[in-house]
Amino acid sequence: MSRDLVVALSGGIGGAKLALGLSRIVEPDNLLVVANVGDDFEHLGLHISPDTDTLMYTLAGLDNAKLGWGRRDETWSFMETLAALGGEDWFRLGDRDLAVHIERTRRLRQGESLSGITADFCRRLGVGPRVLPATDDRLRTRLRTDEGWLDFQDYFVRLQCHPVVRELAFEGADNARPHPGLLAALRDERLRTIIICPSNPFISVEPILAVAGMRQALAASAAPIVAVSPIISGRAIKGPTAKMMGELGMTPSAAAVAERYGDLLDGYVMDVEDAEEAAQVAPKTTLAPTLMTNLAQRENLARVVLEAADALASSKRGRDLVA
Ligand code: FO1
């Protein structure tokens, strides 16, 4: 029996880059990308699902690389018209992107699941791998800041991540269930590895881990769990990871992210620039170039992560046999 099924947990832009690299070397049927839904919200009467869409657009080759969200070749007539009418324009919905939100919202209202709609959109857009929201249940990231409790997009987009973060909460997580398709993959004997993409641990990965029973299901899997550091030399490639780490009392470093994931990890891929930190990291480390500015780098990092996982798998299975 071949172990060729790969599960990747991902947020938006950073995770999507690695997911794209993985999609180039893993057969589409063998790649399951699990999307954070903590960023989801209702806006202008529409259900917006940013990380799911970033993954879908990236894997379809339709992503807007400049913005890191939304679609390429976008036009903004709707937004300009809305602004002229005095409407809410702090969260920018492009004309092409808007069609996705409108159609998704219509289908959700008719009782379809977020995962079912996502699967159908992916098929129509030519996405091979499965993109699965971590849960079909409602889960919303909220942040306690020096300006009080904020909904995620108010913090991230409206206030541009300026407020100082004190605490995060994942509303609904206790009553949310991991998607059954993900649970099945985690139990599948063909599972090769679970990859935690180089996404923000607090706002992209932890909302996935917060889904009731998710950590247990991951930990119970026989396959090795390998995370990729989202930090290089104390800085995040994009977004507020390093800023948040400082505000939450951590030193912004690759080692601190590994510590945050704790026992969950079997392996950790960190940037070659952070070689001196490797000794402080408990799981087995692999050093690699983790910056992904082009497709070759994405593919290369995907290959490194899979090789690291394969090396860990033999020792993990060996341990399980002894235990
Ligand atoms: N991020 C922004 O910084 N500004 C925006 O106006 C914005 C609009 C937007 C529209 C659709 C969508 O799917 C994502 C959008 N994002 C925007 C990104 C979004 O806030 C994500 O949650 C973050 O990028 C974190 O992954």
Coordinates of C-alpha atoms and ligand atoms in Angstrom, one line a residue:
M1 CA 0.0 0.0 0.0
S2 CA 1.4 3.4 -1.0
R3 CA 1.3 6.3 1.4
D4 CA 0.6 9.2 -1.0
L5 CA -2.2 11.2 0.6
V6 CA -1.1 14.7 1.8
V7 CA -3.1 17.0 4.0
A8 CA -2.1 20.6 4.3
L9 CA -3.5 23.1 6.8
S10 CA -3.5 26.6 5.4
G11 CA -4.4 30.2 5.8
G12 CA -4.3 32.7 2.9
I13 CA -1.4 33.9 1.0
G14 CA 1.7 32.2 2.6
G15 CA -0.1 28.8 2.9
A16 CA -1.5 29.1 -0.6
K17 CA 2.0 29.5 -2.1
L18 CA 3.1 26.2 -0.5
A19 CA -0.2 24.5 -1.5
L20 CA 0.5 25.5 -5.1
G21 CA 4.0 24.0 -4.8
L22 CA 2.5 20.8 -3.4
S23 CA -0.1 20.7 -6.2
R24 CA 2.8 20.6 -8.7
I25 CA 4.3 17.4 -7.3
V26 CA 1.4 15.6 -5.6
E27 CA -1.4 14.0 -7.7
P28 CA -4.5 16.2 -7.4
D29 CA -6.6 13.3 -5.9
N30 CA -3.9 12.9 -3.2
L31 CA -3.8 16.5 -2.0
L32 CA -6.3 17.9 0.5
V33 CA -5.9 21.5 1.5
V34 CA -7.7 22.5 4.7
A35 CA -8.7 26.2 4.8
N36 CA -9.0 28.4 7.8
V37 CA -12.5 29.8 8.2
G38 CA -11.9 32.1 11.1
D39 CA -11.5 35.0 8.7
D40 CA -15.0 34.4 7.2
F41 CA -17.6 37.1 7.8
E42 CA -20.8 38.5 6.5
H43 CA -20.4 41.8 4.7
L44 CA -22.9 43.7 2.6
G45 CA -25.2 40.8 3.1
L46 CA -22.7 38.4 1.6
H47 CA -20.7 35.4 3.0
I48 CA -17.0 36.2 2.5
S49 CA -14.6 33.3 2.9
P50 CA -11.2 34.9 2.3
D51 CA -8.8 32.0 2.9
T52 CA -10.9 29.4 1.0
D53 CA -11.0 31.8 -1.9
T54 CA -7.3 32.6 -1.8
L55 CA -6.6 28.9 -2.0
M56 CA -9.1 28.3 -4.7
Y57 CA -7.9 31.3 -6.9
T58 CA -4.2 30.3 -6.3
L59 CA -4.7 26.7 -7.3
A60 CA -6.8 27.8 -10.3
G61 CA -4.0 30.2 -11.4
L62 CA -6.5 33.1 -11.0
D63 CA -5.0 34.7 -7.9
N64 CA -4.0 38.4 -7.6
A65 CA -0.3 38.1 -6.7
K66 CA 0.0 41.8 -6.1
L67 CA -2.7 42.1 -3.5
G68 CA -2.3 38.6 -2.1
W69 CA -6.1 38.1 -2.1
G70 CA -8.9 38.4 -4.6
R71 CA -8.6 37.7 -8.4
R72 CA -6.1 38.7 -11.1
D73 CA -7.3 41.0 -13.8
E74 CA -9.8 42.5 -11.4
T75 CA -11.9 45.6 -12.1
W76 CA -13.5 47.7 -9.4
S77 CA -16.6 49.3 -10.8
F78 CA -18.9 47.9 -8.1
M79 CA -16.6 49.3 -5.4
E80 CA -16.3 52.7 -7.0
T81 CA -20.0 52.9 -7.5
L82 CA -20.7 51.8 -3.9
A83 CA -18.3 54.4 -2.6
A84 CA -20.0 57.1 -4.7
L85 CA -23.2 56.2 -3.0
G86 CA -21.7 56.5 0.5
G87 CA -21.6 52.7 1.0
E88 CA -19.1 50.8 3.0
D89 CA -15.9 50.6 1.0
W90 CA -13.3 49.7 3.6
F91 CA -13.4 46.0 2.5
R92 CA -12.7 45.9 -1.2
L93 CA -14.7 43.5 -3.3
G94 CA -13.6 43.3 -6.9
D95 CA -16.2 42.8 -9.7
R96 CA -15.1 39.3 -10.5
D97 CA -14.6 38.3 -6.9
L98 CA -18.1 39.6 -6.1
A99 CA -19.7 36.9 -8.3
V100 CA -18.2 34.2 -6.1
H101 CA -19.6 35.9 -2.9
I102 CA -23.0 36.4 -4.4
E103 CA -23.3 32.9 -5.7
R104 CA -21.9 31.3 -2.5
T105 CA -24.3 33.3 -0.4
R106 CA -27.3 32.3 -2.5
R107 CA -26.4 28.6 -2.3
L108 CA -25.7 28.8 1.5
R109 CA -29.2 30.3 1.9
Q110 CA -30.6 27.4 0.0
G111 CA -29.1 25.1 2.6
E112 CA -25.9 23.9 0.8
S113 CA -22.7 23.5 2.8
L114 CA -19.7 25.8 2.5
S115 CA -17.6 22.7 1.7
G116 CA -20.0 21.5 -1.0
I117 CA -20.1 24.9 -2.7
T118 CA -16.3 25.3 -2.5
A119 CA -15.9 21.8 -4.1
D120 CA -18.2 22.8 -6.9
F121 CA -16.6 26.2 -7.5
C122 CA -13.1 24.5 -7.5
R123 CA -14.3 22.0 -10.1
R124 CA -15.7 24.7 -12.3
L125 CA -12.5 26.7 -12.0
G126 CA -10.3 23.7 -12.8
V127 CA -8.8 23.2 -9.4
G128 CA -7.5 19.6 -9.1
P129 CA -6.7 19.3 -5.3
R130 CA -9.5 19.3 -2.8
V131 CA -9.9 22.6 -0.9
L132 CA -11.9 21.9 2.3
P133 CA -13.0 24.5 4.8
A134 CA -11.8 23.2 8.2
T135 CA -15.5 23.1 9.3
D136 CA -18.9 23.7 7.8
D137 CA -20.0 25.2 11.1
R138 CA -19.7 28.8 12.1
L139 CA -16.3 29.8 13.5
R140 CA -15.1 33.4 13.8
T141 CA -11.8 34.7 15.0
R142 CA -12.0 37.6 17.4
L143 CA -9.3 39.6 19.0
R144 CA -9.0 41.4 22.4
T145 CA -7.0 44.5 21.7
D146 CA -6.1 47.8 23.4
E147 CA -9.3 49.0 21.6
G148 CA -11.5 46.3 23.0
W149 CA -12.8 43.1 21.4
L150 CA -12.7 43.2 17.6
D151 CA -14.1 41.0 14.8
F152 CA -11.2 39.7 12.7
Q153 CA -11.8 41.8 9.5
D154 CA -12.3 44.9 11.6
Y155 CA -8.9 44.3 13.1
F156 CA -7.2 43.1 9.9
V157 CA -8.5 45.3 7.1
R158 CA -10.5 48.2 8.7
L159 CA -7.9 49.0 11.3
Q160 CA -4.9 47.6 9.3
C161 CA -3.7 45.4 12.2
H162 CA -2.8 48.6 14.2
P163 CA -4.4 47.7 17.5
V164 CA -2.3 45.9 20.0
V165 CA -3.4 42.3 20.4
R166 CA -3.8 40.8 23.9
E167 CA -5.8 37.7 23.3
L168 CA -7.5 35.7 20.6
A169 CA -10.8 33.8 20.7
F170 CA -12.4 31.5 18.2
E171 CA -16.1 32.0 18.5
G172 CA -18.1 28.9 17.8
A173 CA -15.1 26.6 17.8
D174 CA -16.4 24.5 20.8
N175 CA -19.5 23.6 18.9
A176 CA -17.9 23.3 15.5
R177 CA -17.0 19.8 14.0
P178 CA -14.1 19.1 11.8
H179 CA -15.2 18.4 8.3
P180 CA -15.9 14.6 8.0
G181 CA -13.7 14.5 4.8
L182 CA -10.8 15.7 6.9
L183 CA -11.4 13.2 9.7
A184 CA -11.5 10.4 7.1
A185 CA -8.2 11.6 5.5
L186 CA -6.6 11.7 9.0
R187 CA -7.6 8.1 9.6
D188 CA -6.7 6.9 6.1
E189 CA -3.8 4.5 6.0
R190 CA -2.6 6.1 2.8
L191 CA -1.9 9.3 4.7
R192 CA 1.7 10.4 4.0
T193 CA 1.9 13.6 6.1
I194 CA 0.1 16.5 7.6
I195 CA 1.7 19.8 6.7
I196 CA 1.1 23.0 8.6
C197 CA 1.8 25.7 6.0
P198 CA 3.8 28.8 6.7
S199 CA 0.7 30.7 7.7
N200 CA 0.2 33.0 10.7
P201 CA -0.1 30.6 13.7
F202 CA -2.5 32.8 15.7
I203 CA -5.0 33.8 13.0
S204 CA -4.6 31.2 10.3
V205 CA -3.6 27.8 11.9
E206 CA -5.0 28.0 15.5
P207 CA -8.6 28.7 14.3
I208 CA -8.3 25.3 12.5
L209 CA -6.8 23.6 15.5
A210 CA -9.5 25.2 17.7
V211 CA -12.3 23.2 16.1
A212 CA -13.6 20.8 18.7
G213 CA -11.7 17.5 18.4
M214 CA -9.3 18.7 15.7
R215 CA -6.1 18.6 17.8
Q216 CA -7.0 15.1 19.0
A217 CA -7.7 13.9 15.5
L218 CA -4.4 15.3 14.2
A219 CA -2.4 13.9 17.1
A220 CA -4.1 10.4 16.7
S221 CA -3.0 10.3 13.0
A222 CA -0.2 7.8 12.3
A223 CA 1.4 10.2 9.8
P224 CA 4.0 12.8 10.8
I225 CA 3.0 16.4 11.2
V226 CA 5.5 18.9 9.8
A227 CA 5.2 22.6 10.1
V228 CA 6.9 25.2 8.0
S229 CA 8.1 28.4 9.7
P230 CA 6.3 31.6 8.6
I231 CA 9.2 33.6 10.2
I232 CA 12.6 34.2 8.6
S233 CA 15.2 36.1 10.7
G234 CA 12.5 37.3 13.1
R235 CA 10.3 38.8 10.4
A236 CA 7.1 37.6 8.7
I237 CA 7.2 37.6 4.9
K238 CA 3.8 39.3 4.9
G239 CA 1.2 40.2 7.5
P240 CA 1.2 40.8 11.3
T241 CA 2.7 37.5 12.6
A242 CA 5.9 39.1 14.1
K243 CA 4.0 42.1 15.5
M244 CA 1.5 39.8 17.1
M245 CA 4.1 37.6 18.6
G246 CA 5.7 40.6 20.3
E247 CA 2.4 41.8 21.6
L248 CA 1.5 38.4 23.0
G249 CA 4.8 38.3 24.9
M250 CA 6.8 36.1 22.5
T251 CA 10.1 36.8 20.8
P252 CA 9.3 36.9 17.1
S253 CA 11.4 33.9 15.9
A254 CA 11.0 30.7 14.0
A255 CA 11.9 28.8 17.2
A256 CA 9.0 30.5 19.1
V257 CA 6.5 29.4 16.4
A258 CA 7.6 25.8 16.8
E259 CA 7.3 26.1 20.6
R260 CA 3.8 27.5 20.1
Y261 CA 2.7 24.3 18.2
G262 CA 4.3 22.2 20.9
D263 CA 3.8 18.5 21.0
L264 CA 1.7 18.5 17.8
L265 CA 4.8 18.6 15.6
D266 CA 7.0 15.8 14.6
G267 CA 9.1 18.0 12.2
Y268 CA 9.8 21.6 11.5
V269 CA 11.1 23.2 8.4
M270 CA 12.8 26.5 9.0
D271 CA 14.8 28.9 6.9
V272 CA 18.5 28.4 6.3
E273 CA 19.0 31.9 7.7
D274 CA 17.7 30.7 11.1
A275 CA 20.2 27.8 11.4
E276 CA 21.5 28.9 14.8
E277 CA 17.9 28.7 16.2
A278 CA 17.5 25.0 15.2
A279 CA 19.1 23.8 18.5
Q280 CA 16.2 25.4 20.5
V281 CA 13.5 23.6 18.5
A282 CA 12.2 20.3 20.0
P283 CA 10.9 18.5 16.9
K284 CA 13.3 17.4 14.2
T285 CA 14.3 20.4 12.1
T286 CA 15.1 20.7 8.4
L287 CA 16.8 23.8 7.1
A288 CA 15.7 25.0 3.7
P289 CA 15.1 28.2 1.7
T290 CA 11.6 29.0 2.7
L291 CA 11.0 32.3 0.8
M292 CA 8.6 31.6 -2.1
T293 CA 8.8 34.4 -4.6
N294 CA 8.5 32.2 -7.7
L295 CA 7.0 28.8 -8.7
A296 CA 10.3 27.0 -8.6
Q297 CA 10.8 28.0 -4.9
R298 CA 7.3 26.9 -4.0
E299 CA 7.9 23.5 -5.7
N300 CA 11.3 23.2 -4.1
L301 CA 10.0 23.9 -0.6
A302 CA 7.1 21.4 -1.2
R303 CA 9.6 18.8 -2.1
V304 CA 11.8 19.5 1.0
V305 CA 8.8 19.2 3.3
L306 CA 7.7 15.9 1.8
E307 CA 11.2 14.5 2.1
A308 CA 11.4 15.6 5.7
A309 CA 8.0 14.0 6.4
D310 CA 9.1 10.7 4.7
A311 CA 12.3 10.6 6.8
L312 CA 10.1 11.1 10.0
A313 CA 7.5 8.6 8.9
S314 CA 9.9 5.7 9.2
S315 CA 11.0 6.6 12.7
K316 CA 7.4 7.4 13.8
R317 CA 6.1 4.1 12.5
G318 CA 9.1 2.4 14.2
R319 CA 8.2 4.1 17.5
D320 CA 4.5 3.0 17.1
L321 CA 5.6 -0.6 16.6
V322 CA 7.7 -0.5 19.8
A323 CA 4.9 1.2 21.8
Ligands
FO1_1 N1 -7.5 42.4 2.6 C1 -7.2 43.7 2.7 O1 -6.2 44.0 3.3 N2 -8.1 44.6 2.2 C2 -9.2 44.3 1.5 O2 -9.9 45.2 1.1 C3 -9.5 42.9 1.4 C4 -10.6 42.5 0.7 C5 -10.8 41.2 0.5 C6 -11.9 40.7 -0.3 C7 -12.1 39.4 -0.5 C8 -11.3 38.4 0.1 O3 -11.5 37.1 -0.2 C9 -10.2 38.8 0.8 C10 -10.0 40.2 1.0 N3 -8.9 40.6 1.8 C11 -8.6 42.0 1.9 C12 -8.0 39.7 2.5 C13 -8.7 39.2 3.8 O4 -8.9 40.2 4.7 C14 -7.9 38.0 4.5 O5 -8.7 37.6 5.6 C15 -6.5 38.4 5.0 O6 -5.7 38.5 3.9 C16 -5.9 37.3 5.9 O7 -5.7 36.1 5.2

